[in-house]
Amino acid sequence: MRFDLMRRATQWILLAILSMGVQATAIARGPVVQALVGATLIDGTGRPPIEDASLVIADGRITAIGRRPDVKVPSGAHVVDLHGKYLMPGMLDANVHLFFGVTIDALIRYDDRYEDVIAEAAQVALKNGVTTVFDTWGPRQELTRVRGQIAAGQRQGSRIFLGGNIIGLTGPTSTDFYNYRTLLGKAEADRIDARWEQGAGPELLWLTPDNVRERIRAYIRSGHVDFLKYASSGHAQEQFIAFSEAAQKAIVDEGHRAGLTVQAHSTSPESLRLEIEAGADLLQHCDATGLAEMPEPTLTLIAEHKIPCAALFETQKHLAWVLAQDGEQSDGYRSAHIKHENDRRLVAAGAMLLMTTDAGVLPADIKEVPKFSAAVSGDDLPIEMGQGHFRWLEAASELGMKPMDALEAATINTARAYHQSAEVGSLEVGKRADVLVLSADPLADPDNYRRIERVMKDGQFVDIQSLPNPRVLTKP
Amino acid sequence: MRFDLMRRATQWILLAILSMGVQATAIARGPVVQALVGATLIDGTGRPPIEDASLVIADGRITAIGRRPDVKVPSGAHVVDLHGKYLMPGMLDANVHLFFGVTIDALIRYDDRYEDVIAEAAQVALKNGVTTVFDTWGPRQELTRVRGQIAAGQRQGSRIFLGGNIIGLTGPTSTDFYNYRTLLGKAEADRIDARWEQGAGPELLWLTPDNVRERIRAYIRSGHVDFLKYASSGHAQEQFIAFSEAAQKAIVDEGHRAGLTVQAHSTSPESLRLEIEAGADLLQHCDATGLAEMPEPTLTLIAEHKIPCAALFETQKHLAWVLAQDGEQSDGYRSAHIKHENDRRLVAAGAMLLMTTDAGVLPADIKEVPKFSAAVSGDDLPIEMGQGHFRWLEAASELGMKPMDALEAATINTARAYHQSAEVGSLEVGKRADVLVLSADPLADPDNYRRIERVMKDGQFVDIQSLPNPRVLTKP
Amino acid sequence: MRFDLMRRATQWILLAILSMGVQATAIARGPVVQALVGATLIDGTGRPPIEDASLVIADGRITAIGRRPDVKVPSGAHVVDLHGKYLMPGMLDANVHLFFGVTIDALIRYDDRYEDVIAEAAQVALKNGVTTVFDTWGPRQELTRVRGQIAAGQRQGSRIFLGGNIIGLTGPTSTDFYNYRTLLGKAEADRIDARWEQGAGPELLWLTPDNVRERIRAYIRSGHVDFLKYASSGHAQEQFIAFSEAAQKAIVDEGHRAGLTVQAHSTSPESLRLEIEAGADLLQHCDATGLAEMPEPTLTLIAEHKIPCAALFETQKHLAWVLAQDGEQSDGYRSAHIKHENDRRLVAAGAMLLMTTDAGVLPADIKEVPKFSAAVSGDDLPIEMGQGHFRWLEAASELGMKPMDALEAATINTARAYHQSAEVGSLEVGKRADVLVLSADPLADPDNYRRIERVMKDGQFVDIQSLPNPRVLTKP
Amino acid sequence: MRFDLMRRATQWILLAILSMGVQATAIARGPVVQALVGATLIDGTGRPPIEDASLVIADGRITAIGRRPDVKVPSGAHVVDLHGKYLMPGMLDANVHLFFGVTIDALIRYDDRYEDVIAEAAQVALKNGVTTVFDTWGPRQELTRVRGQIAAGQRQGSRIFLGGNIIGLTGPTSTDFYNYRTLLGKAEADRIDARWEQGAGPELLWLTPDNVRERIRAYIRSGHVDFLKYASSGHAQEQFIAFSEAAQKAIVDEGHRAGLTVQAHSTSPESLRLEIEAGADLLQHCDATGLAEMPEPTLTLIAEHKIPCAALFETQKHLAWVLAQDGEQSDGYRSAHIKHENDRRLVAAGAMLLMTTDAGVLPADIKEVPKFSAAVSGDDLPIEMGQGHFRWLEAASELGMKPMDALEAATINTARAYHQSAEVGSLEVGKRADVLVLSADPLADPDNYRRIERVMKDGQFVDIQSLPNPRVLTKP
């Protein structure tokens, strides 16, 4: 069993300091001290909203917060009057793929522009109020570089934390994903996949737990991942188990030794159970249990121990489309329906839920690509970067989640799950000033999350109209 | 852990008696007492050959055996002079598929003749000296009926023991096997697959270990399987694990409760380790560990505990063909090469090896079917029913197996592994008289196994020239 | 150029007499003389309906017709009172495929039951008022046998005229049709296709016009086709031309020498023009000109010379479904739209149009077969045997065709085009008594064609409730 | 009928002068006057070789030629002593594809580098002695630009004449070619194909001859093609006819009006006959008649009228590989064998044959691409740019062609067929100085064509060691 991660706190603080060092250079462009005054402020911690609030920011961080009469604005501060507006923390998406790499066209055409594609996606996220993203499967080197460029203020974009590969799975060309191997030279396909796999790909599934451990150690050493994600189940073959329980424990242990949170990808009841047994810190799409509902004991375990559970909520409208498209007896609809029921049960049980979308920026013409057109033509598609999180919040409301709980799922919960709550996820003194200015109350109607007027990240208002820039996949 | 199956002995004896009852009706056609005299007799137990031996048979069973001077032939016995010949037990193949069902043509065309196809395969086996086969994946109802018909003497053919489905896997139409689902109506494809799955198909992979246990219990109750086989790994997706260790233990336990041996299908080091941990009685293609060699601790465990290991030996000639076809860097050749090395290590370590072929009768025109032509056009194809076991014995010799050990692998080892050694697998008093008459010494040259002159089963010489009859798949 | 077929009249009469001989045996079961009295009778020739009519039938043929007061009913005749009903000739479908052979399942499963499948389709047609069908692509031997069985009264069913193969095209397994060659042995696939091709398949496309002529002569000699159909264009590759003009002329000439009408399959403006130049007697789906509209000179030629034009009318509802499914820019919708416009122009120009459906009985589960489900799930599918012709008549109305013209298209026009108007296609003295009894006036509303109460063929009322029997493809 | 092209001579001279103007800038780098002395010179016209010859070149053209004693070398000329060597004209390949565009990887990856790929191929050709190529299907704009760059001396490479699209066929993404449309957005696939089609693609097959004529006129006007090529037959569907005879005549006529030679693509006896009837000036792969041999009348016509016939000779070694790969009954081998027999008959009949290869530079890793590996792995592959023409010459020898005839097929015949013999194709006074220096006699052994020591184009020795540069597809 798992659940006391406190022992790793020191390591985390150290890591946070180090990463702050990297990002510090980014914070010197706007006014040094600002005060946002007059708005209704929802701080993301679950506390009641503060009406007519003041939020003081210096050097990119929050220095004071409270009701306006109670907060002294430093002289010389740039004061922004936001009467009638609503402030909330920038959102966090627990699961994105900044380079989705889904079409063969995108994989090849942008072979030397992966960084631009990644930055574009980070900007689409930022523009829509997601100030921090956790990339859980992507080309590691390029993600690492864009993470650094954004942290250093060289590129605009959502703050990136990255896991690299889903350990044990492949890059995009295999049958596990998009099946392009018949059309590419082996060396070429291997080269593409290696950008994802980075030595932690499917070859690990053949190894003993001891050997898996060695490979994980090398994987962590060789790169700069912020967390680990491994495959508890297969990807295309959802009902199969990827790593044995012993191997999963080795992976979790190695991640923890390195001070990293470890999450798992599961798509069946047993793979979900195994990853909990193995001590995973975060259950990625915990609600996806395929053709069988989540077993009650597993649900209870998740709920009682508050294991962070990143659930892929879908709106009724999306479900209705799946039903119309695939039919009631189809595996596609059945699993979507079961997932929806799992979501309802998780909400009712008071699980610690994280907003997660699996989203990426899809090529502009993907609906015209016969291979994908059926899959991406649905209403309220959850995986559309920049829109998926709004749909998640609508679905949360439909599922009976309380407005404040949903807001926490979109903010502080994910920060906590990834051990980043000292930095982001709420509006509290000392934290980074990632702030959304909305024109309507998100607690009143989930649709109001879309009414973003301004986005502040690290204390700077972002020129969201100009994003993304340059356009790569979003170019019409 | 596993290894003490003795506690189930009583149940097995009971079962053996019951199945003898079924088969008793078949034994009344030839001369009641026969004596095969003058041949060199290899009894299959590892004892040295007996020259100028006498073998007395009454009512289908062996009643006396020994050097001719030492054995009294009952008066009135039909004496067959076999000077210059060699006698050995009928062979056992630990893994066949009497209905291979590989082409869509065969699946549909013989929809109502599965029993004929099964009997044909059992006859091809018998004709080539395999008097007992263990069918490890096939349409259960039809196999059960043909098993009964052969036992009752209504059909000619090799004695059948059957496992039904590989629990957790599908029938033939899915992507796990031959991928015909895009061409068939769902209900139709489901109906075909159900003939294999019989309620123990892929839906079990979604269940909790407790629920799997219930389903296994129902599966055993509903049918007449002789043993269980379950998936420790996937089929097409060889590196993935099928059932979790907990589920595997539940399956093994339920099998043992019902007095059945339980074997597992594995294709990777971890799935092999898991099935051993779960207590499987027989490791089906234990040597197939994919792209990583068998870990030394696993090898040691198998060898020291004499866990029955059914290994898919391949000849050098076949390997050379795979190399020429696929290239040295191909996954196909790499895994074949690793398997070959595993085989060499298993032989050297003195593991308890069983002759196994995975063979079936392929449709006569399969080399003309583009989907399959490359796969079945190789030299020394192991999966060709009636030939595969001879190739196994040649490969055994190439791998350095001692002639007597190889003969035991083809006879007594499999009988013991399946708990059938009280009945078959050697020439010993009290056992069924399954006897091969060869024109040359199989211990001198593995090629001599092919020199079968006569085949006796249950004390009756079989008219092997007339087999198979009728011809279905083998019809030119 | 073409158009004087009169010189072949003698041959045709001879042929008609011969085929009557075959069918004579069928006509001896019901009452010898019947009189249908009191109904409104539409005779199919374009003359105004006769109210309160009498129709007298003896030995399967019409012996008298007229207003009741004017017709003397022979004493002893069986009189059927049909006041309030409507009588019209049995309909003729100018283009059906009694064995559609579309799924690999049907092709293989019914390998030895093609005749039952054909008879079933002929019964579905008959039950729905189509008393004569022209099969334009199918397995010749089996069609010939069923044609004979129906003519001899041994099987129930619509009267069959058959063309065998579309000369120059393949049977069903090739890429031109359903593309099953990767899954079948070559000899097997060849054998299936040969049932269609009968020596007049794609190999003819490689030949010189002289050699094509020889092959056509042999094709006609070897079998019992009632007419010829050849490919002016490809099937899957619609814009390509199959036979050159010189080869087309050779085919038409050989058909005419043998006293057969010759029709052509075209799917583009040029292939349509070529077949007219070559002298084809009937233009099969003349309205299908792909991505370009029918050229005005071609339209004029067709209209002025009254070349029989079998047009695949589609309802607005069907077109709307194609639009929704494929999109406005798709080739699928564009060609359907252009065809629709051609149809409108042909109607307006007063072309001699024939009701044609290309229909067959589809396997009951075809909507569940992924390969076909999209194609056969549309509203108002024209190719559904038993329904397609009703939809054609609705579409005719939508296209502005006058009710009487539409009725003639469904009856006498096709009889004339196939040189069968001495026998069928109208209610006139001397002709076969193929009569439909409707409960409402088909000239008032095309939907009334569906209100078939009774179907008489060759003077016998058919027990339509019992059809089809046996059920093969229509078995649920 | 056709064959008197003399009337277009004036136009051609005009065109030649214009294109010389373009190329004039390229000719000013080496020594102005050179004399190659001492070699045995084969001039390409069929005259006997001249031993100890002198060849004088000034301003890129040949100014004198003859036996050394007979030729006065201008004072100041740069004299190159070539005793023991053999001189012959630079070769011409009647059919290449400088941008083959076969893999989806190449199509996308080099989307903005088509010109580099084209230049690379032109350099591979030049390096191997092919100084002039005729590109018969490729991206027109890019080919036009590279043609100009080479003519202007801005790029090295074989002299290019280009036809643009095969009129009536598609670019590379359709099922007619490489079938990538399921993987690409429609607009994207259309955009790629449009680079080939340029308004003369498959949509022309839907049109009337008059409309085709208009489109051809616009196609000629809009671009700078050097000749026309149209589809008399389909590409993937080899037995179908593309344009009707009337449309073919319209195309040929429009080409001739514009002073262009017009060639046709045919793959069957009838499409070959039609293009001859239509007056095509050059029969591209005239020997490819699919599954039926070339009819004798067609052969006679070709031979007697000396219609330029570009034949795809293959070596015995290549044929043997096709036989081993596909089997004797395969369509692949049968058509290759028939083509080979046609070649033998064409040679025996004394047809005017042109060396043609259909060659392109294939991506370095193409043998590793499963979709193509079987097709490109054969011995003596004819379509390999830089090697295919050597193999053609070996095959010519095997087919019984006289050495001098083969050399003419590789030089003057193609120049004449394309109406370029005033400029290239032989070593005669006034022509461009395209000269190969061989170390052994090509008339003695076809293998000696490979012994190229130096290549001169337009009077300049090329640094063949440095080619191609830059490497794109040939990069290892």
Tab-separated table of N, CA, C and O in Angstrom, chain C residues 164-219:
chain	number	residue	atom	x	y	z
C	164	GLY	N	-26.264	-13.241	-67.594
C	164	GLY	CA	-24.995	-13.848	-67.166
C	164	GLY	C	-24.046	-12.788	-66.653
C	164	GLY	O	-24.403	-11.990	-65.781
C	165	ASN	N	-22.876	-12.758	-67.200
C	165	ASN	CA	-21.865	-11.804	-66.739
C	165	ASN	C	-22.043	-10.454	-67.425
C	165	ASN	O	-22.670	-10.347	-68.471
C	166	ILE	N	-21.487	-9.408	-66.811
C	166	ILE	CA	-21.273	-8.168	-67.550
C	166	ILE	C	-19.976	-8.411	-68.311
C	166	ILE	O	-18.888	-8.409	-67.716
C	167	ILE	N	-20.097	-8.636	-69.589
C	167	ILE	CA	-18.937	-9.076	-70.374
C	167	ILE	C	-17.780	-8.095	-70.196
C	167	ILE	O	-17.950	-6.884	-70.351
C	168	GLY	N	-16.618	-8.637	-69.826
C	168	GLY	CA	-15.440	-7.810	-69.612
C	168	GLY	C	-15.155	-7.534	-68.152
C	168	GLY	O	-14.045	-7.154	-67.794
C	169	LEU	N	-16.148	-7.730	-67.302
C	169	LEU	CA	-15.922	-7.518	-65.873
C	169	LEU	C	-15.739	-8.870	-65.179
C	169	LEU	O	-15.892	-9.931	-65.788
C	170	THR	N	-15.419	-8.792	-63.906
C	170	THR	CA	-15.093	-9.987	-63.137
C	170	THR	C	-16.288	-10.456	-62.321
C	170	THR	O	-17.303	-9.772	-62.225
C	171	GLY	N	-16.118	-11.605	-61.698
C	171	GLY	CA	-17.010	-12.025	-60.635
C	171	GLY	C	-16.748	-11.201	-59.388
C	171	GLY	O	-15.979	-10.233	-59.412
C	172	PRO	N	-17.377	-11.594	-58.275
C	172	PRO	CA	-17.419	-10.708	-57.104
C	172	PRO	C	-16.142	-10.575	-56.277
C	172	PRO	O	-16.043	-9.654	-55.489
C	173	THR	N	-15.160	-11.444	-56.426
C	173	THR	CA	-14.051	-11.403	-55.451
C	173	THR	C	-12.970	-10.384	-55.767
C	173	THR	O	-12.126	-10.109	-54.920
C	174	SER	N	-12.973	-9.837	-56.969
C	174	SER	CA	-11.853	-8.972	-57.350
C	174	SER	C	-11.990	-7.568	-56.773
C	174	SER	O	-13.002	-7.214	-56.189
C	175	THR	N	-10.957	-6.756	-56.985
C	175	THR	CA	-11.002	-5.362	-56.526
C	175	THR	C	-12.062	-4.570	-57.282
C	175	THR	O	-12.493	-3.525	-56.809
C	176	ASP	N	-12.447	-5.039	-58.460
C	176	ASP	CA	-13.522	-4.364	-59.173
C	176	ASP	C	-14.830	-4.403	-58.386
C	176	ASP	O	-15.681	-3.541	-58.524
C	177	PHE	N	-14.984	-5.486	-57.603
C	177	PHE	CA	-16.201	-5.601	-56.805
C	177	PHE	C	-15.860	-5.581	-55.312
C	177	PHE	O	-15.619	-4.524	-54.771
C	178	TYR	N	-15.758	-6.717	-54.664
C	178	TYR	CA	-15.722	-6.683	-53.199
C	178	TYR	C	-14.383	-7.006	-52.574
C	178	TYR	O	-14.257	-7.040	-51.357
C	179	ASN	N	-13.404	-7.321	-53.397
C	179	ASN	CA	-12.031	-7.333	-52.902
C	179	ASN	C	-11.776	-8.366	-51.807
C	179	ASN	O	-11.365	-8.037	-50.694
C	180	TYR	N	-12.021	-9.633	-52.137
C	180	TYR	CA	-11.774	-10.696	-51.162
C	180	TYR	C	-10.563	-11.556	-51.534
C	180	TYR	O	-10.334	-12.592	-50.917
C	181	ARG	N	-9.820	-11.144	-52.534
C	181	ARG	CA	-8.760	-12.019	-53.047
C	181	ARG	C	-7.608	-12.238	-52.065
C	181	ARG	O	-6.932	-13.252	-52.142
C	182	THR	N	-7.386	-11.308	-51.157
C	182	THR	CA	-6.296	-11.540	-50.194
C	182	THR	C	-6.644	-12.628	-49.194
C	182	THR	O	-5.766	-13.151	-48.519
C	183	LEU	N	-7.918	-12.961	-49.098
C	183	LEU	CA	-8.353	-13.904	-48.064
C	183	LEU	C	-8.646	-15.294	-48.604
C	183	LEU	O	-8.945	-16.201	-47.829
C	184	LEU	N	-8.594	-15.440	-49.905
C	184	LEU	CA	-8.975	-16.715	-50.502
C	184	LEU	C	-7.818	-17.277	-51.317
C	184	LEU	O	-7.001	-16.521	-51.852
C	185	GLY	N	-7.761	-18.588	-51.410
C	185	GLY	CA	-6.820	-19.215	-52.324
C	185	GLY	C	-7.166	-18.807	-53.748
C	185	GLY	O	-8.343	-18.603	-54.069
C	186	LYS	N	-6.134	-18.694	-54.582
C	186	LYS	CA	-6.371	-18.189	-55.933
C	186	LYS	C	-7.349	-19.086	-56.695
C	186	LYS	O	-8.292	-18.598	-57.332
C	187	ALA	N	-7.159	-20.394	-56.591
C	187	ALA	CA	-8.024	-21.312	-57.335
C	187	ALA	C	-9.473	-21.165	-56.855
C	187	ALA	O	-10.413	-21.184	-57.646
C	188	GLU	N	-9.626	-21.008	-55.563
C	188	GLU	CA	-10.951	-20.853	-54.981
C	188	GLU	C	-11.612	-19.557	-55.458
C	188	GLU	O	-12.776	-19.548	-55.868
C	189	ALA	N	-10.873	-18.473	-55.398
C	189	ALA	CA	-11.419	-17.192	-55.857
C	189	ALA	C	-11.736	-17.262	-57.345
C	189	ALA	O	-12.786	-16.767	-57.796
C	190	ASP	N	-10.848	-17.881	-58.094
C	190	ASP	CA	-11.111	-18.034	-59.535
C	190	ASP	C	-12.387	-18.841	-59.771
C	190	ASP	O	-13.180	-18.535	-60.662
C	191	ARG	N	-12.564	-19.876	-58.975
C	191	ARG	CA	-13.733	-20.725	-59.133
C	191	ARG	C	-15.022	-19.939	-58.858
C	191	ARG	O	-16.006	-20.048	-59.595
C	192	ILE	N	-15.006	-19.156	-57.804
C	192	ILE	CA	-16.186	-18.333	-57.504
C	192	ILE	C	-16.450	-17.369	-58.653
C	192	ILE	O	-17.557	-17.288	-59.189
C	193	ASP	N	-15.425	-16.643	-59.044
C	193	ASP	CA	-15.628	-15.642	-60.097
C	193	ASP	C	-16.072	-16.285	-61.409
C	193	ASP	O	-16.848	-15.693	-62.164
C	194	ALA	N	-15.581	-17.497	-61.652
C	194	ALA	CA	-15.936	-18.162	-62.912
C	194	ALA	C	-17.439	-18.419	-63.008
C	194	ALA	O	-17.988	-18.513	-64.104
C	195	ARG	N	-18.097	-18.530	-61.873
C	195	ARG	CA	-19.547	-18.748	-61.917
C	195	ARG	C	-20.244	-17.544	-62.537
C	195	ARG	O	-21.323	-17.679	-63.101
C	196	TRP	N	-19.659	-16.393	-62.386
C	196	TRP	CA	-20.180	-15.186	-63.033
C	196	TRP	C	-19.613	-15.060	-64.454
C	196	TRP	O	-20.343	-14.827	-65.386
C	197	GLU	N	-18.298	-15.182	-64.535
C	197	GLU	CA	-17.614	-14.795	-65.774
C	197	GLU	C	-17.907	-15.746	-66.931
C	197	GLU	O	-18.083	-15.315	-68.069
C	198	GLN	N	-17.880	-17.034	-66.684
C	198	GLN	CA	-18.253	-18.029	-67.696
C	198	GLN	C	-17.543	-17.794	-69.024
C	198	GLN	O	-18.141	-17.904	-70.104
C	199	GLY	N	-16.274	-17.445	-68.913
C	199	GLY	CA	-15.503	-17.288	-70.132
C	199	GLY	C	-15.650	-15.940	-70.804
C	199	GLY	O	-15.107	-15.721	-71.891
C	200	ALA	N	-16.359	-15.023	-70.168
C	200	ALA	CA	-16.525	-13.697	-70.767
C	200	ALA	C	-16.140	-12.620	-69.755
C	200	ALA	O	-16.793	-11.585	-69.634
C	201	GLY	N	-15.068	-12.897	-69.025
C	201	GLY	CA	-14.634	-12.003	-67.961
C	201	GLY	C	-13.572	-11.021	-68.406
C	201	GLY	O	-13.486	-10.662	-69.582
C	202	PRO	N	-12.755	-10.588	-67.444
C	202	PRO	CA	-11.826	-9.479	-67.708
C	202	PRO	C	-10.756	-9.834	-68.737
C	202	PRO	O	-10.136	-8.935	-69.288
C	203	GLU	N	-10.519	-11.102	-68.961
C	203	GLU	CA	-9.481	-11.443	-69.943
C	203	GLU	C	-9.859	-10.929	-71.330
C	203	GLU	O	-8.983	-10.721	-72.172
C	204	LEU	N	-11.146	-10.687	-71.562
C	204	LEU	CA	-11.552	-10.175	-72.875
C	204	LEU	C	-11.045	-8.755	-73.130
C	204	LEU	O	-10.916	-8.335	-74.278
C	205	LEU	N	-10.789	-8.036	-72.030
C	205	LEU	CA	-10.318	-6.661	-72.211
C	205	LEU	C	-8.918	-6.605	-72.830
C	205	LEU	O	-8.486	-5.570	-73.323
C	206	TRP	N	-8.199	-7.705	-72.750
C	206	TRP	CA	-6.849	-7.744	-73.335
C	206	TRP	C	-6.879	-8.074	-74.828
C	206	TRP	O	-5.845	-8.009	-75.485
C	207	LEU	N	-8.044	-8.433	-75.342
C	207	LEU	CA	-8.070	-9.002	-76.686
C	207	LEU	C	-8.361	-7.966	-77.772
C	207	LEU	O	-8.900	-6.889	-77.508
C	208	THR	N	-8.046	-8.345	-79.011
C	208	THR	CA	-8.404	-7.517	-80.161
C	208	THR	C	-9.900	-7.663	-80.422
C	208	THR	O	-10.516	-8.660	-80.021
C	209	PRO	N	-10.500	-6.718	-81.106
C	209	PRO	CA	-11.933	-6.821	-81.410
C	209	PRO	C	-12.275	-8.151	-82.075
C	209	PRO	O	-13.314	-8.751	-81.748
C	210	ASP	N	-11.435	-8.617	-82.972
C	210	ASP	CA	-11.728	-9.893	-83.633
C	210	ASP	C	-11.754	-11.041	-82.636
C	210	ASP	O	-12.624	-11.917	-82.694
C	211	ASN	N	-10.801	-11.032	-81.755
C	211	ASN	CA	-10.772	-12.103	-80.758
C	211	ASN	C	-11.916	-11.985	-79.764
C	211	ASN	O	-12.454	-12.988	-79.299
C	212	VAL	N	-12.292	-10.762	-79.445
C	212	VAL	CA	-13.454	-10.568	-78.577
C	212	VAL	C	-14.688	-11.186	-79.245
C	212	VAL	O	-15.469	-11.904	-78.618
C	213	ARG	N	-14.822	-10.934	-80.502
C	213	ARG	CA	-15.962	-11.462	-81.258
C	213	ARG	C	-16.032	-12.988	-81.140
C	213	ARG	O	-17.098	-13.557	-80.853
C	214	GLU	N	-14.904	-13.640	-81.326
C	214	GLU	CA	-14.884	-15.110	-81.217
C	214	GLU	C	-15.318	-15.573	-79.828
C	214	GLU	O	-16.068	-16.537	-79.686
C	215	ARG	N	-14.811	-14.856	-78.834
C	215	ARG	CA	-15.148	-15.253	-77.466
C	215	ARG	C	-16.632	-15.051	-77.179
C	215	ARG	O	-17.249	-15.822	-76.443
C	216	ILE	N	-17.198	-14.008	-77.719
C	216	ILE	CA	-18.629	-13.745	-77.512
C	216	ILE	C	-19.449	-14.849	-78.182
C	216	ILE	O	-20.436	-15.349	-77.614
C	217	ARG	N	-19.008	-15.235	-79.361
C	217	ARG	CA	-19.714	-16.283	-80.074
C	217	ARG	C	-19.726	-17.568	-79.230
C	217	ARG	O	-20.765	-18.203	-79.045
C	218	ALA	N	-18.565	-17.886	-78.687
C	218	ALA	CA	-18.476	-19.089	-77.849
C	218	ALA	C	-19.331	-18.942	-76.591
C	218	ALA	O	-19.987	-19.889	-76.142
C	219	TYR	N	-19.324	-17.750	-76.039
C	219	TYR	CA	-20.102	-17.488	-74.822
C	219	TYR	C	-21.590	-17.695	-75.087
C	219	TYR	O	-22.302	-18.335	-74.310
